[in-house]
Tab-separated table of C-alpha atoms and ligand atoms in Angstrom:
chain	number	residue	atom	x	y	z
A	1	MET	CA	-15.829	-21.929	-11.577
A	2	MET	CA	-14.517	-20.217	-8.440
A	3	THR	CA	-14.511	-16.412	-8.786
A	4	THR	CA	-11.923	-14.207	-7.121
A	5	SER	CA	-14.346	-13.048	-4.441
A	6	ASN	CA	-15.425	-16.657	-3.816
A	7	SER	CA	-11.805	-17.636	-3.392
A	8	GLN	CA	-11.341	-14.744	-0.923
A	9	GLU	CA	-14.314	-16.056	1.064
A	10	ALA	CA	-12.830	-19.579	0.958
A	11	ARG	CA	-9.479	-18.225	2.173
A	12	LYS	CA	-11.122	-16.446	5.088
A	13	ALA	CA	-13.259	-19.471	5.939
A	14	ALA	CA	-10.079	-21.604	6.003
A	15	GLY	CA	-8.426	-19.052	8.288
A	16	ARG	CA	-5.637	-18.499	5.770
A	17	GLU	CA	-3.710	-15.222	5.984
A	18	PRO	CA	-4.001	-13.038	2.876
A	19	SER	CA	-1.038	-13.354	0.538
A	20	ILE	CA	0.706	-10.026	-0.063
A	21	GLY	CA	2.333	-8.483	-3.131
A	22	ILE	CA	4.084	-5.149	-3.513
A	23	ILE	CA	4.405	-3.359	-6.862
A	24	GLY	CA	7.216	-0.836	-6.547
A	25	ALA	CA	10.426	-1.548	-4.668
A	26	GLY	CA	11.712	1.955	-4.043
A	27	ASN	CA	11.574	3.984	-0.824
A	28	ILE	CA	7.966	3.149	0.055
A	29	GLY	CA	7.805	-0.391	-1.350
A	30	GLN	CA	10.910	-1.328	0.611
A	31	ALA	CA	9.612	0.387	3.759
A	32	ILE	CA	6.416	-1.691	3.564
A	33	ALA	CA	8.490	-4.830	2.954
A	34	ARG	CA	10.658	-4.086	5.995
A	35	ALA	CA	7.616	-3.553	8.208
A	36	LEU	CA	6.180	-6.892	7.048
A	37	ALA	CA	9.482	-8.743	7.414
A	38	ARG	CA	10.031	-7.405	10.924
A	39	ASN	CA	6.769	-9.083	11.882
A	40	GLY	CA	7.486	-12.349	10.088
A	41	ILE	CA	4.933	-11.714	7.335
A	42	ALA	CA	5.629	-12.994	3.815
A	43	ALA	CA	5.347	-10.840	0.695
A	44	THR	CA	6.446	-10.723	-2.938
A	45	LEU	CA	8.247	-7.517	-3.905
A	46	SER	CA	8.442	-6.381	-7.544
A	47	ASN	CA	9.716	-3.534	-9.693
A	48	SER	CA	9.936	-2.703	-13.412
A	49	ARG	CA	13.323	-4.355	-13.988
A	50	GLY	CA	12.519	-7.850	-12.799
A	51	PRO	CA	13.332	-10.060	-9.791
A	52	GLU	CA	17.070	-10.413	-10.564
A	53	SER	CA	17.541	-6.664	-10.039
A	54	LEU	CA	16.155	-7.015	-6.507
A	55	ALA	CA	18.699	-9.501	-5.118
A	56	GLU	CA	20.496	-6.982	-2.872
A	57	THR	CA	17.252	-5.366	-1.758
A	58	ILE	CA	15.745	-8.709	-0.793
A	59	ALA	CA	18.808	-9.622	1.236
A	60	ALA	CA	18.498	-6.308	3.101
A	61	VAL	CA	14.764	-6.166	3.846
A	62	GLY	CA	14.324	-9.487	5.587
A	63	PRO	CA	13.880	-13.234	5.197
A	64	THR	CA	10.108	-13.349	4.613
A	65	ILE	CA	10.278	-11.189	1.481
A	66	VAL	CA	10.882	-12.704	-1.965
A	67	ALA	CA	11.432	-10.997	-5.296
A	68	GLY	CA	8.870	-11.618	-8.004
A	69	THR	CA	7.586	-10.273	-11.247
A	70	ARG	CA	5.028	-7.487	-11.323
A	71	GLU	CA	2.456	-10.097	-12.426
A	72	GLU	CA	3.271	-12.374	-9.465
A	73	ALA	CA	2.959	-9.523	-6.972
A	74	ALA	CA	-0.277	-8.350	-8.589
A	75	ALA	CA	-1.853	-11.795	-8.262
A	76	LYS	CA	-1.810	-11.786	-4.423
A	77	ASP	CA	-4.842	-11.288	-2.175
A	78	MET	CA	-3.585	-7.901	-0.994
A	79	VAL	CA	-1.517	-5.780	-3.381
A	80	PHE	CA	0.376	-2.681	-2.256
A	81	VAL	CA	1.143	-0.218	-5.063
A	82	ALA	CA	4.009	2.240	-4.496
A	83	VAL	CA	5.112	3.604	-7.853
A	84	ASN	CA	5.965	7.081	-9.154
A	85	TRP	CA	2.759	8.830	-10.199
A	86	SER	CA	3.565	9.128	-13.916
A	87	LYS	CA	4.562	5.443	-14.074
A	88	LEU	CA	1.375	4.046	-12.527
A	89	PRO	CA	-0.441	3.437	-15.849
A	90	ALA	CA	2.447	1.256	-17.078
A	91	ALA	CA	2.864	-0.460	-13.710
A	92	LEU	CA	-0.817	-1.401	-13.543
A	93	SER	CA	-1.525	-2.259	-17.152
A	94	GLY	CA	-1.949	-5.769	-18.556
A	95	LEU	CA	-2.360	-7.408	-15.147
A	96	PRO	CA	-4.742	-10.187	-14.103
A	97	ASN	CA	-8.264	-9.162	-13.163
A	98	PHE	CA	-8.274	-7.468	-9.740
A	99	THR	CA	-11.925	-8.165	-9.049
A	100	GLY	CA	-12.560	-8.715	-5.348
A	101	ARG	CA	-8.929	-8.365	-4.323
A	102	ILE	CA	-7.563	-5.606	-2.114
A	103	VAL	CA	-5.314	-2.936	-3.619
A	104	ILE	CA	-3.604	-0.468	-1.308
A	105	ASP	CA	-2.857	2.856	-2.957
A	106	ALA	CA	0.276	4.229	-1.274
A	107	ASN	CA	0.907	6.760	-4.039
A	108	ASN	CA	0.950	10.538	-4.153
A	109	PRO	CA	0.259	12.615	-7.266
A	110	ILE	CA	3.589	14.428	-7.298
A	111	GLU	CA	7.110	13.342	-8.101
A	112	ALA	CA	10.775	14.261	-8.302
A	113	PRO	CA	12.529	16.163	-9.669
A	114	LEU	CA	9.982	18.955	-10.288
A	115	PHE	CA	7.533	18.195	-7.447
A	116	LYS	CA	4.772	19.777	-9.516
A	117	PRO	CA	1.356	18.471	-8.395
A	118	ALA	CA	-0.313	16.316	-11.063
A	119	GLU	CA	-3.488	17.628	-12.701
A	120	LEU	CA	-6.345	15.584	-11.201
A	121	GLY	CA	-9.344	17.395	-12.653
A	122	GLY	CA	-11.027	17.698	-9.256
A	123	CYS	CA	-10.755	13.976	-8.444
A	124	THR	CA	-8.771	12.495	-5.588
A	125	SER	CA	-5.653	10.698	-6.751
A	126	SER	CA	-7.162	7.460	-5.389
A	127	GLU	CA	-10.163	7.792	-7.690
A	128	ILE	CA	-7.714	7.908	-10.590
A	129	VAL	CA	-5.763	4.901	-9.276
A	130	ALA	CA	-9.049	3.025	-8.751
A	131	GLY	CA	-9.739	3.469	-12.460
A	132	MET	CA	-6.476	1.637	-13.228
A	133	VAL	CA	-7.425	-1.457	-11.158
A	134	PRO	CA	-11.050	-2.143	-12.137
A	135	GLY	CA	-12.959	-4.255	-9.636
A	136	ALA	CA	-10.341	-3.975	-6.903
A	137	ARG	CA	-11.377	-3.108	-3.371
A	138	LEU	CA	-9.165	-0.034	-3.150
A	139	ILE	CA	-7.845	1.371	0.104
A	140	LYS	CA	-5.814	4.539	0.434
A	141	ALA	CA	-3.072	3.953	3.017
A	142	PHE	CA	0.689	3.954	3.630
A	143	ASN	CA	1.086	7.186	1.597
A	144	HIS	CA	1.249	9.755	4.373
A	145	LEU	CA	4.404	8.893	6.319
A	146	LEU	CA	8.046	9.236	5.395
A	147	PRO	CA	9.606	5.888	4.397
A	148	SER	CA	11.809	5.886	7.512
A	149	LEU	CA	8.730	6.132	9.767
A	150	LEU	CA	6.967	3.337	7.884
A	151	ALA	CA	10.015	1.088	8.036
A	152	GLY	CA	10.980	1.899	11.611
A	153	ASP	CA	9.580	0.574	14.884
A	154	PRO	CA	6.041	2.033	15.252
A	155	GLY	CA	6.410	1.749	19.021
A	156	SER	CA	9.651	3.696	19.211
A	157	GLU	CA	8.068	6.766	20.802
A	158	GLY	CA	6.359	4.878	23.592
A	159	GLY	CA	2.922	4.559	21.987
A	160	ARG	CA	1.859	3.310	18.570
A	161	ARG	CA	2.487	5.361	15.435
A	162	VAL	CA	-0.762	6.264	13.669
A	163	LEU	CA	-1.555	5.026	10.167
A	164	PHE	CA	-4.637	6.359	8.394
A	165	TYR	CA	-6.640	4.332	5.918
A	166	SER	CA	-9.804	4.945	3.921
A	167	GLY	CA	-11.919	3.067	1.431
A	168	ASP	CA	-15.428	2.127	0.409
A	169	ASP	CA	-15.361	-1.605	1.259
A	170	ALA	CA	-15.776	-2.191	4.989
A	171	GLN	CA	-14.563	-5.803	4.874
A	172	ALA	CA	-11.415	-4.889	2.940
A	173	LYS	CA	-10.693	-2.127	5.451
A	174	ALA	CA	-11.223	-4.571	8.312
A	175	GLU	CA	-8.640	-6.932	6.749
A	176	LEU	CA	-6.123	-4.144	6.312
A	177	GLY	CA	-6.885	-2.952	9.845
A	178	VAL	CA	-5.864	-6.380	11.169
A	179	LEU	CA	-2.586	-6.193	9.225
A	180	ILE	CA	-1.865	-2.637	10.424
A	181	ASP	CA	-2.402	-3.820	13.987
A	182	ARG	CA	-0.062	-6.795	13.459
A	183	LEU	CA	2.598	-4.405	12.176
A	184	GLY	CA	2.344	-2.510	15.469
A	185	PHE	CA	0.772	0.687	14.137
A	186	PHE	CA	-2.439	2.269	15.421
A	187	GLY	CA	-4.814	2.326	12.459
A	188	ILE	CA	-7.444	5.043	12.110
A	189	ASP	CA	-10.235	4.531	9.583
A	190	LEU	CA	-10.969	7.892	7.962
A	191	GLY	CA	-14.123	6.618	6.255
A	192	SER	CA	-14.895	6.557	2.557
A	193	LEU	CA	-12.373	7.188	-0.201
A	194	ALA	CA	-14.155	10.420	-1.109
A	195	VAL	CA	-13.531	11.766	2.405
A	196	GLY	CA	-10.441	9.959	3.691
A	197	ALA	CA	-8.325	9.966	0.546
A	198	ARG	CA	-8.714	13.741	0.390
A	199	LEU	CA	-7.610	14.150	4.011
A	200	VAL	CA	-4.376	12.170	3.448
A	201	GLN	CA	-3.698	13.340	-0.085
A	202	PHE	CA	-0.279	14.877	-0.653
A	203	PRO	CA	-0.148	17.645	-1.630
A	204	GLY	CA	-3.347	19.275	-0.431
A	205	GLY	CA	-4.655	17.229	2.497
A	206	PRO	CA	-4.094	18.245	6.133
A	207	LEU	CA	-2.753	14.886	7.399
A	208	PRO	CA	0.331	13.852	5.368
A	209	ALA	CA	3.707	13.863	7.085
A	210	LEU	CA	2.238	14.225	10.591
A	211	ASN	CA	4.044	11.774	12.851
A	212	LEU	CA	1.185	11.077	15.256
A	213	VAL	CA	1.447	8.594	18.127
A	214	LYS	CA	-1.448	7.008	20.026
A	215	PHE	CA	-0.784	6.532	23.728
A	216	ASP	CA	-3.025	4.047	25.570
B	1	NAP	N1	9.319	8.806	-0.892
B	1	NAP	C1	8.412	9.314	-0.056
B	1	NAP	O1	8.742	10.065	0.883
B	1	NAP	C2	6.970	8.945	-0.218
B	1	NAP	C3	6.123	9.028	0.892
B	1	NAP	C4	4.799	8.635	0.753
B	1	NAP	C5	4.316	8.204	-0.484
B	1	NAP	N2	5.154	8.163	-1.561
B	1	NAP	C6	4.590	7.728	-2.849
B	1	NAP	O2	4.943	6.362	-3.023
B	1	NAP	C7	5.143	6.099	-4.411
B	1	NAP	C8	6.538	5.517	-4.592
B	1	NAP	O3	7.482	6.482	-4.141
B	1	NAP	P1	8.987	6.046	-3.864
B	1	NAP	O4	9.628	7.193	-3.184
B	1	NAP	O5	9.017	4.686	-3.252
B	1	NAP	O6	9.533	5.960	-5.378
B	1	NAP	P2	10.903	5.311	-5.900
B	1	NAP	O7	11.858	5.147	-4.774
B	1	NAP	O8	11.303	6.095	-7.096
B	1	NAP	O9	10.452	3.832	-6.353
B	1	NAP	C9	9.528	3.648	-7.378
B	1	NAP	C10	9.417	2.168	-7.661
B	1	NAP	O10	8.414	2.001	-8.696
B	1	NAP	C11	8.894	0.992	-9.580
B	1	NAP	N3	8.271	1.078	-10.896
B	1	NAP	C12	8.298	2.084	-11.777
B	1	NAP	N4	7.656	1.732	-12.914
B	1	NAP	C13	7.205	0.471	-12.711
B	1	NAP	C14	6.506	-0.470	-13.512
B	1	NAP	N5	6.122	-0.185	-14.756
B	1	NAP	N6	6.241	-1.701	-12.992
B	1	NAP	C15	6.627	-2.022	-11.730
B	1	NAP	N7	7.309	-1.168	-10.927
B	1	NAP	C16	7.598	0.049	-11.418
B	1	NAP	C17	10.368	1.257	-9.664
B	1	NAP	O11	11.017	0.119	-10.191
B	1	NAP	P3	12.341	0.294	-11.103
B	1	NAP	O12	13.324	1.027	-10.274
B	1	NAP	O13	12.735	-1.104	-11.447
B	1	NAP	O14	11.912	1.085	-12.319
B	1	NAP	C18	10.704	1.520	-8.187
B	1	NAP	O15	10.937	0.306	-7.525
B	1	NAP	C19	4.957	7.431	-5.160
B	1	NAP	O16	3.656	7.512	-5.675
B	1	NAP	C20	5.151	8.460	-4.060
B	1	NAP	O17	4.449	9.656	-4.289
B	1	NAP	C21	6.471	8.498	-1.445
């Protein structure tokens, strides 16, 4: 039987691009979808209310993006998660095994309307998200910029807008690094989750909301 990590190896050996799913179709999920669509990259976008509720959104974000169920998005090689902090357990429960697949944690442990930081018990928020997707190769990324900066042209200021990422699996980070580059951003690997996720954590870390540009 082919395991998930075997099938990832087979995909890479065949030179196939990773398939992409997005769980959460709000400000950040749509911004990620727009960035992908602008570069001709396909993805399945999902929310809690089902694909029919996304018809207008899909028409607006771009032709390479399709609406799907949460399960369909979660079954892709690379799964972005952009859901309100308190709704993450529901959004990530009852899904297929994530083992070997890449999950990108774009979430922050705070939410409207109170904007009261969630109680994390000394952990990073990514450690808590990692516990909801057992076996996934988790990367913290796409959480530290405003949606408009994620969705907009990363070259608009004459250089390349910086995107930070961190995680414990070097190969997964290399794959995301390739995607970040294709999207036109300048990716900076902050190292392990224990270090990097703390640096970009909002609130608390020093890096969120900085609009940094790399000039060559
Ligand atoms: N907004 C920002 O400036 C910003 C910046 C960086 C990071 N973030 C982080 O990104 C995450 C998303 O923020 P946002 O502003 O995009 O939130 P948002 O606009 O409120 O969108 C949240 C999305 O999550 C979906 N969702 C909720 N429960 C779900 C479930 N059980 N299954 C599948 N999807 C579910 C919602 O779908 P339905 O509408 O169908 O329920 C909605 O599409 C948060 O963790 C936030 O902290 C936000």
